[in-house]
Amino acid sequence: MRTAVVLAVGFDSSLMRTRSLVLQSAGYIVESASSLKEAVDRFRVGDFDLVLLCHSIPMKDRDHLTCLIRATGTLTPVVSIAQNHGECAEFVDATLEDGPNEFLAGIGEELGKAARRAANGTAH
C-alpha cells in the first residue's frame, strides 16, 4: 500500500505547518497550498488522497474549492479541520488542541471512508 498524500490548504501558515508536521510524523506525504488558486492548480496536476482545508479559509471559499475538486470527477475527500473542538458540524471534530492522536484518528477515518467509496465506485 502506498503512502497517503495530503494537500493541506490554508492561510494560517503556523497552524497548517503544525498540522503538516503531525501528518508527516505519522507517515503521510504532505504538500501545501497557501491560496485557493494554488490549491486548484496543484490538485489538477497531483494525485492526492485527501485535501485538508484549514479553518482560516472562509466558508464560501471552502465550498468553492470543494465544488471545483468534485467537478474533476474525483472521489478524493475534502475535509475541513476545526480550530476548536465541536466548532461546527462540517468540520472533522479533531483538532490539535485534542492532541495529535485525535487529529490523526479523524484523518484516518476520512481516508477509510474514501477507500470504501472508491471500492464501491460512489462519490458519497
Short mmCIF file of N, CA and C in Angstrom, two decimals:
data_model
loop_
_atom_site.label_atom_id
_atom_site.label_comp_id
_atom_site.label_asym_id
_atom_site.label_seq_id
_atom_site.Cartn_x
_atom_site.Cartn_y
_atom_site.Cartn_z
N MET A 1 0.84 -1.18 0.00
CA MET A 1 0.00 0.00 0.00
C MET A 1 0.88 1.24 0.00
N ARG A 2 0.52 2.21 -0.84
CA ARG A 2 1.34 3.42 -0.92
C ARG A 2 1.00 4.39 0.20
N THR A 3 1.91 5.29 0.46
CA THR A 3 1.72 6.30 1.50
C THR A 3 0.68 7.31 1.02
N ALA A 4 -0.25 7.68 1.90
CA ALA A 4 -1.28 8.67 1.55
C ALA A 4 -0.66 10.04 1.36
N VAL A 5 -1.13 10.75 0.34
CA VAL A 5 -0.65 12.09 0.03
C VAL A 5 -1.78 13.08 0.34
N VAL A 6 -1.45 14.09 1.14
CA VAL A 6 -2.41 15.08 1.60
C VAL A 6 -2.04 16.44 1.03
N LEU A 7 -3.05 17.14 0.49
CA LEU A 7 -2.85 18.54 0.09
C LEU A 7 -3.45 19.40 1.19
N ALA A 8 -2.59 20.11 1.92
CA ALA A 8 -3.02 20.97 3.02
C ALA A 8 -3.15 22.39 2.50
N VAL A 9 -4.36 22.97 2.66
CA VAL A 9 -4.65 24.30 2.13
C VAL A 9 -5.02 25.21 3.28
N GLY A 10 -4.32 26.34 3.38
CA GLY A 10 -4.67 27.26 4.46
C GLY A 10 -3.88 28.54 4.42
N PHE A 11 -4.50 29.56 5.01
CA PHE A 11 -3.88 30.88 5.08
C PHE A 11 -3.12 31.08 6.38
N ASP A 12 -3.42 30.30 7.40
CA ASP A 12 -2.77 30.40 8.71
C ASP A 12 -1.54 29.51 8.67
N SER A 13 -0.44 30.03 8.23
CA SER A 13 0.73 29.20 7.94
C SER A 13 1.27 28.47 9.16
N SER A 14 1.23 29.08 10.34
CA SER A 14 1.79 28.39 11.51
C SER A 14 0.93 27.19 11.91
N LEU A 15 -0.39 27.34 11.86
CA LEU A 15 -1.27 26.22 12.20
C LEU A 15 -1.18 25.12 11.16
N MET A 16 -1.18 25.48 9.89
CA MET A 16 -1.07 24.46 8.85
C MET A 16 0.29 23.78 8.91
N ARG A 17 1.31 24.52 9.24
CA ARG A 17 2.65 23.93 9.36
C ARG A 17 2.67 22.90 10.48
N THR A 18 2.02 23.22 11.61
CA THR A 18 1.95 22.27 12.72
C THR A 18 1.18 21.03 12.33
N ARG A 19 0.03 21.21 11.70
CA ARG A 19 -0.75 20.05 11.24
C ARG A 19 0.04 19.22 10.24
N SER A 20 0.73 19.89 9.36
CA SER A 20 1.54 19.16 8.37
C SER A 20 2.64 18.34 9.04
N LEU A 21 3.27 18.91 10.05
CA LEU A 21 4.31 18.17 10.78
C LEU A 21 3.74 16.94 11.49
N VAL A 22 2.54 17.09 12.08
CA VAL A 22 1.89 15.94 12.73
C VAL A 22 1.60 14.85 11.69
N LEU A 23 1.07 15.25 10.55
CA LEU A 23 0.77 14.27 9.48
C LEU A 23 2.05 13.60 8.97
N GLN A 24 3.09 14.40 8.75
CA GLN A 24 4.35 13.85 8.28
C GLN A 24 4.95 12.88 9.29
N SER A 25 4.84 13.20 10.56
CA SER A 25 5.40 12.30 11.58
C SER A 25 4.65 10.97 11.62
N ALA A 26 3.40 10.98 11.14
CA ALA A 26 2.61 9.74 11.09
C ALA A 26 2.81 9.00 9.76
N GLY A 27 3.67 9.53 8.89
CA GLY A 27 3.98 8.83 7.65
C GLY A 27 3.27 9.33 6.41
N TYR A 28 2.45 10.37 6.54
CA TYR A 28 1.78 10.94 5.37
C TYR A 28 2.75 11.82 4.60
N ILE A 29 2.54 11.92 3.30
CA ILE A 29 3.25 12.89 2.48
C ILE A 29 2.34 14.11 2.41
N VAL A 30 2.87 15.28 2.75
CA VAL A 30 2.05 16.49 2.80
C VAL A 30 2.61 17.52 1.83
N GLU A 31 1.73 18.00 0.95
CA GLU A 31 2.05 19.12 0.08
C GLU A 31 1.15 20.27 0.51
N SER A 32 1.65 21.49 0.40
CA SER A 32 0.90 22.64 0.90
C SER A 32 0.53 23.60 -0.21
N ALA A 33 -0.58 24.29 0.01
CA ALA A 33 -1.02 25.39 -0.86
C ALA A 33 -1.49 26.51 0.05
N SER A 34 -1.07 27.73 -0.25
CA SER A 34 -1.43 28.85 0.62
C SER A 34 -2.55 29.70 0.06
N SER A 35 -3.07 29.33 -1.11
CA SER A 35 -4.20 30.06 -1.69
C SER A 35 -5.11 29.07 -2.41
N LEU A 36 -6.34 29.51 -2.68
CA LEU A 36 -7.27 28.64 -3.40
C LEU A 36 -6.79 28.37 -4.81
N LYS A 37 -6.26 29.39 -5.48
CA LYS A 37 -5.75 29.19 -6.84
C LYS A 37 -4.62 28.16 -6.84
N GLU A 38 -3.71 28.32 -5.91
CA GLU A 38 -2.60 27.36 -5.82
C GLU A 38 -3.12 25.96 -5.53
N ALA A 39 -4.13 25.84 -4.68
CA ALA A 39 -4.71 24.53 -4.36
C ALA A 39 -5.31 23.88 -5.59
N VAL A 40 -6.08 24.64 -6.36
CA VAL A 40 -6.70 24.10 -7.58
C VAL A 40 -5.62 23.70 -8.57
N ASP A 41 -4.61 24.55 -8.76
CA ASP A 41 -3.53 24.24 -9.70
C ASP A 41 -2.79 22.96 -9.29
N ARG A 42 -2.49 22.83 -8.01
CA ARG A 42 -1.76 21.65 -7.52
C ARG A 42 -2.63 20.40 -7.63
N PHE A 43 -3.92 20.55 -7.35
CA PHE A 43 -4.82 19.40 -7.41
C PHE A 43 -4.92 18.87 -8.84
N ARG A 44 -4.94 19.77 -9.80
CA ARG A 44 -5.07 19.37 -11.21
C ARG A 44 -3.89 18.53 -11.69
N VAL A 45 -2.72 18.74 -11.13
CA VAL A 45 -1.54 18.01 -11.59
C VAL A 45 -1.06 16.95 -10.61
N GLY A 46 -1.66 16.90 -9.41
CA GLY A 46 -1.21 15.97 -8.39
C GLY A 46 -2.15 14.78 -8.23
N ASP A 47 -1.72 13.82 -7.45
CA ASP A 47 -2.52 12.65 -7.13
C ASP A 47 -2.66 12.62 -5.61
N PHE A 48 -3.73 13.20 -5.09
CA PHE A 48 -3.91 13.36 -3.65
C PHE A 48 -4.96 12.41 -3.12
N ASP A 49 -4.72 11.92 -1.91
CA ASP A 49 -5.67 11.04 -1.24
C ASP A 49 -6.64 11.82 -0.37
N LEU A 50 -6.27 13.05 -0.03
CA LEU A 50 -7.08 13.88 0.86
C LEU A 50 -6.72 15.33 0.65
N VAL A 51 -7.73 16.21 0.66
CA VAL A 51 -7.49 17.65 0.66
C VAL A 51 -7.95 18.15 2.02
N LEU A 52 -7.05 18.78 2.73
CA LEU A 52 -7.28 19.26 4.09
C LEU A 52 -7.38 20.78 4.08
N LEU A 53 -8.55 21.31 4.45
CA LEU A 53 -8.77 22.75 4.43
C LEU A 53 -8.71 23.30 5.84
N CYS A 54 -7.93 24.34 6.03
CA CYS A 54 -7.80 24.99 7.33
C CYS A 54 -9.03 25.82 7.64
N HIS A 55 -9.34 25.95 8.91
CA HIS A 55 -10.49 26.76 9.36
C HIS A 55 -10.37 28.21 8.92
N SER A 56 -9.16 28.66 8.60
CA SER A 56 -8.95 30.06 8.24
C SER A 56 -9.51 30.42 6.86
N ILE A 57 -9.86 29.43 6.08
CA ILE A 57 -10.43 29.69 4.76
C ILE A 57 -11.92 30.00 4.93
N PRO A 58 -12.39 31.12 4.40
CA PRO A 58 -13.82 31.44 4.53
C PRO A 58 -14.71 30.33 3.96
N MET A 59 -15.89 30.16 4.54
CA MET A 59 -16.80 29.08 4.15
C MET A 59 -17.10 29.09 2.66
N LYS A 60 -17.35 30.26 2.08
CA LYS A 60 -17.67 30.31 0.65
C LYS A 60 -16.49 29.82 -0.19
N ASP A 61 -15.28 30.09 0.24
CA ASP A 61 -14.09 29.63 -0.48
C ASP A 61 -13.90 28.12 -0.32
N ARG A 62 -14.19 27.60 0.89
CA ARG A 62 -14.12 26.14 1.09
C ARG A 62 -15.13 25.44 0.19
N ASP A 63 -16.35 26.00 0.12
CA ASP A 63 -17.39 25.42 -0.74
C ASP A 63 -16.98 25.48 -2.20
N HIS A 64 -16.42 26.61 -2.61
CA HIS A 64 -15.99 26.79 -4.00
C HIS A 64 -14.90 25.79 -4.36
N LEU A 65 -13.92 25.65 -3.51
CA LEU A 65 -12.83 24.70 -3.76
C LEU A 65 -13.35 23.27 -3.81
N THR A 66 -14.25 22.93 -2.91
CA THR A 66 -14.82 21.59 -2.91
C THR A 66 -15.57 21.32 -4.21
N CYS A 67 -16.35 22.30 -4.68
CA CYS A 67 -17.07 22.14 -5.94
C CYS A 67 -16.11 21.96 -7.12
N LEU A 68 -15.05 22.75 -7.15
CA LEU A 68 -14.06 22.61 -8.23
C LEU A 68 -13.41 21.23 -8.23
N ILE A 69 -13.10 20.72 -7.04
CA ILE A 69 -12.49 19.41 -6.95
C ILE A 69 -13.49 18.33 -7.35
N ARG A 70 -14.72 18.43 -6.90
CA ARG A 70 -15.77 17.46 -7.27
C ARG A 70 -16.02 17.46 -8.77
N ALA A 71 -15.90 18.63 -9.42
CA ALA A 71 -16.13 18.74 -10.86
C ALA A 71 -15.12 17.93 -11.67
N THR A 72 -13.99 17.61 -11.07
CA THR A 72 -12.99 16.79 -11.77
C THR A 72 -13.40 15.32 -11.81
N GLY A 73 -14.43 14.96 -11.04
CA GLY A 73 -14.89 13.57 -11.01
C GLY A 73 -14.15 12.70 -10.00
N THR A 74 -13.30 13.29 -9.21
CA THR A 74 -12.52 12.54 -8.24
C THR A 74 -13.35 12.17 -7.01
N LEU A 75 -12.95 11.12 -6.35
CA LEU A 75 -13.56 10.74 -5.07
C LEU A 75 -12.71 11.18 -3.89
N THR A 76 -11.69 11.99 -4.15
CA THR A 76 -10.80 12.49 -3.10
C THR A 76 -11.60 13.26 -2.06
N PRO A 77 -11.51 12.87 -0.79
CA PRO A 77 -12.24 13.62 0.23
C PRO A 77 -11.65 15.00 0.46
N VAL A 78 -12.54 15.95 0.69
CA VAL A 78 -12.15 17.31 1.04
C VAL A 78 -12.64 17.53 2.46
N VAL A 79 -11.70 17.74 3.38
CA VAL A 79 -12.01 17.78 4.80
C VAL A 79 -11.63 19.13 5.38
N SER A 80 -12.55 19.74 6.12
CA SER A 80 -12.24 20.95 6.86
C SER A 80 -11.89 20.57 8.29
N ILE A 81 -10.90 21.22 8.84
CA ILE A 81 -10.48 20.94 10.20
C ILE A 81 -10.83 22.14 11.07
N ALA A 82 -11.47 21.87 12.18
CA ALA A 82 -11.88 22.93 13.10
C ALA A 82 -10.68 23.46 13.88
N GLN A 83 -10.78 24.71 14.28
CA GLN A 83 -9.77 25.26 15.17
C GLN A 83 -10.07 24.85 16.60
N ASN A 84 -11.35 24.78 16.95
CA ASN A 84 -11.76 24.45 18.31
C ASN A 84 -12.66 23.23 18.31
N HIS A 85 -12.53 22.41 19.33
CA HIS A 85 -13.32 21.19 19.46
C HIS A 85 -14.82 21.51 19.39
N GLY A 86 -15.57 20.75 18.58
CA GLY A 86 -17.01 20.92 18.47
C GLY A 86 -17.44 22.20 17.78
N GLU A 87 -16.55 22.79 17.01
CA GLU A 87 -16.81 24.11 16.42
C GLU A 87 -17.97 24.11 15.44
N CYS A 88 -18.03 23.14 14.57
CA CYS A 88 -19.04 23.17 13.53
C CYS A 88 -19.22 21.78 12.95
N ALA A 89 -20.42 21.44 12.55
CA ALA A 89 -20.74 20.08 12.12
C ALA A 89 -19.98 19.65 10.87
N GLU A 90 -19.65 20.58 9.97
CA GLU A 90 -19.00 20.17 8.73
C GLU A 90 -17.50 19.96 8.90
N PHE A 91 -16.97 20.24 10.07
CA PHE A 91 -15.55 20.05 10.31
C PHE A 91 -15.29 18.67 10.91
N VAL A 92 -14.13 18.12 10.63
CA VAL A 92 -13.70 16.93 11.36
C VAL A 92 -13.54 17.35 12.81
N ASP A 93 -14.13 16.62 13.72
CA ASP A 93 -14.13 17.01 15.13
C ASP A 93 -12.87 16.49 15.81
N ALA A 94 -11.75 16.89 15.28
CA ALA A 94 -10.46 16.53 15.86
C ALA A 94 -9.51 17.68 15.60
N THR A 95 -9.12 18.35 16.63
CA THR A 95 -8.22 19.49 16.49
C THR A 95 -6.88 19.15 17.13
N LEU A 96 -5.91 19.98 16.88
CA LEU A 96 -4.62 19.77 17.53
C LEU A 96 -4.72 19.98 19.02
N GLU A 97 -5.71 20.78 19.44
CA GLU A 97 -5.90 21.01 20.87
C GLU A 97 -6.32 19.71 21.56
N ASP A 98 -6.98 18.81 20.82
CA ASP A 98 -7.35 17.50 21.36
C ASP A 98 -6.14 16.58 21.45
N GLY A 99 -5.11 16.92 20.73
CA GLY A 99 -3.91 16.11 20.70
C GLY A 99 -3.71 15.48 19.34
N PRO A 100 -2.48 15.21 18.98
CA PRO A 100 -2.18 14.64 17.67
C PRO A 100 -2.88 13.32 17.39
N ASN A 101 -3.05 12.47 18.40
CA ASN A 101 -3.69 11.17 18.14
C ASN A 101 -5.14 11.33 17.72
N GLU A 102 -5.86 12.26 18.35
CA GLU A 102 -7.25 12.52 17.97
C GLU A 102 -7.31 13.09 16.55
N PHE A 103 -6.41 14.01 16.26
CA PHE A 103 -6.35 14.62 14.93
C PHE A 103 -6.08 13.55 13.88
N LEU A 104 -5.10 12.70 14.12
CA LEU A 104 -4.76 11.64 13.16
C LEU A 104 -5.89 10.62 13.03
N ALA A 105 -6.60 10.34 14.12
CA ALA A 105 -7.73 9.41 14.04
C ALA A 105 -8.81 9.97 13.13
N GLY A 106 -9.09 11.26 13.22
CA GLY A 106 -10.07 11.90 12.35
C GLY A 106 -9.67 11.82 10.89
N ILE A 107 -8.40 12.07 10.62
CA ILE A 107 -7.89 11.99 9.25
C ILE A 107 -7.96 10.54 8.75
N GLY A 108 -7.55 9.60 9.59
CA GLY A 108 -7.61 8.18 9.21
C GLY A 108 -9.02 7.72 8.90
N GLU A 109 -9.97 8.22 9.68
CA GLU A 109 -11.37 7.86 9.45
C GLU A 109 -11.85 8.37 8.09
N GLU A 110 -11.47 9.60 7.74
CA GLU A 110 -11.86 10.15 6.44
C GLU A 110 -11.22 9.38 5.29
N LEU A 111 -9.97 9.00 5.44
CA LEU A 111 -9.30 8.21 4.40
C LEU A 111 -9.96 6.84 4.26
N GLY A 112 -10.38 6.26 5.38
CA GLY A 112 -11.07 4.98 5.34
C GLY A 112 -12.40 5.08 4.62
N LYS A 113 -13.16 6.14 4.89
CA LYS A 113 -14.43 6.36 4.19
C LYS A 113 -14.19 6.50 2.70
N ALA A 114 -13.15 7.25 2.33
CA ALA A 114 -12.85 7.46 0.92
C ALA A 114 -12.49 6.14 0.23
N ALA A 115 -11.74 5.30 0.93
CA ALA A 115 -11.37 4.00 0.35
C ALA A 115 -12.60 3.13 0.12
N ARG A 116 -13.55 3.17 1.06
CA ARG A 116 -14.78 2.40 0.89
C ARG A 116 -15.62 2.93 -0.26
N ARG A 117 -15.69 4.27 -0.40
CA ARG A 117 -16.43 4.86 -1.52
C ARG A 117 -15.79 4.48 -2.84
N ALA A 118 -14.47 4.52 -2.88
CA ALA A 118 -13.76 4.17 -4.12
C ALA A 118 -14.00 2.71 -4.48
N ALA A 119 -14.01 1.85 -3.48
CA ALA A 119 -14.26 0.42 -3.73
C ALA A 119 -15.67 0.20 -4.26
N ASN A 120 -16.60 1.01 -3.78
CA ASN A 120 -17.99 0.91 -4.23
C ASN A 120 -18.26 1.71 -5.50
N GLY A 121 -17.32 2.59 -5.86
CA GLY A 121 -17.48 3.42 -7.05
C GLY A 121 -18.51 4.52 -6.90
N THR A 122 -18.68 5.01 -5.68
CA THR A 122 -19.66 6.08 -5.43
C THR A 122 -18.97 7.33 -4.93
N ALA A 123 -19.59 8.47 -5.17
CA ALA A 123 -19.00 9.75 -4.75
C ALA A 123 -19.41 10.13 -3.34
N HIS A 124 -20.43 9.53 -2.76
CA HIS A 124 -20.89 9.92 -1.43
C HIS A 124 -20.90 8.75 -0.50
#
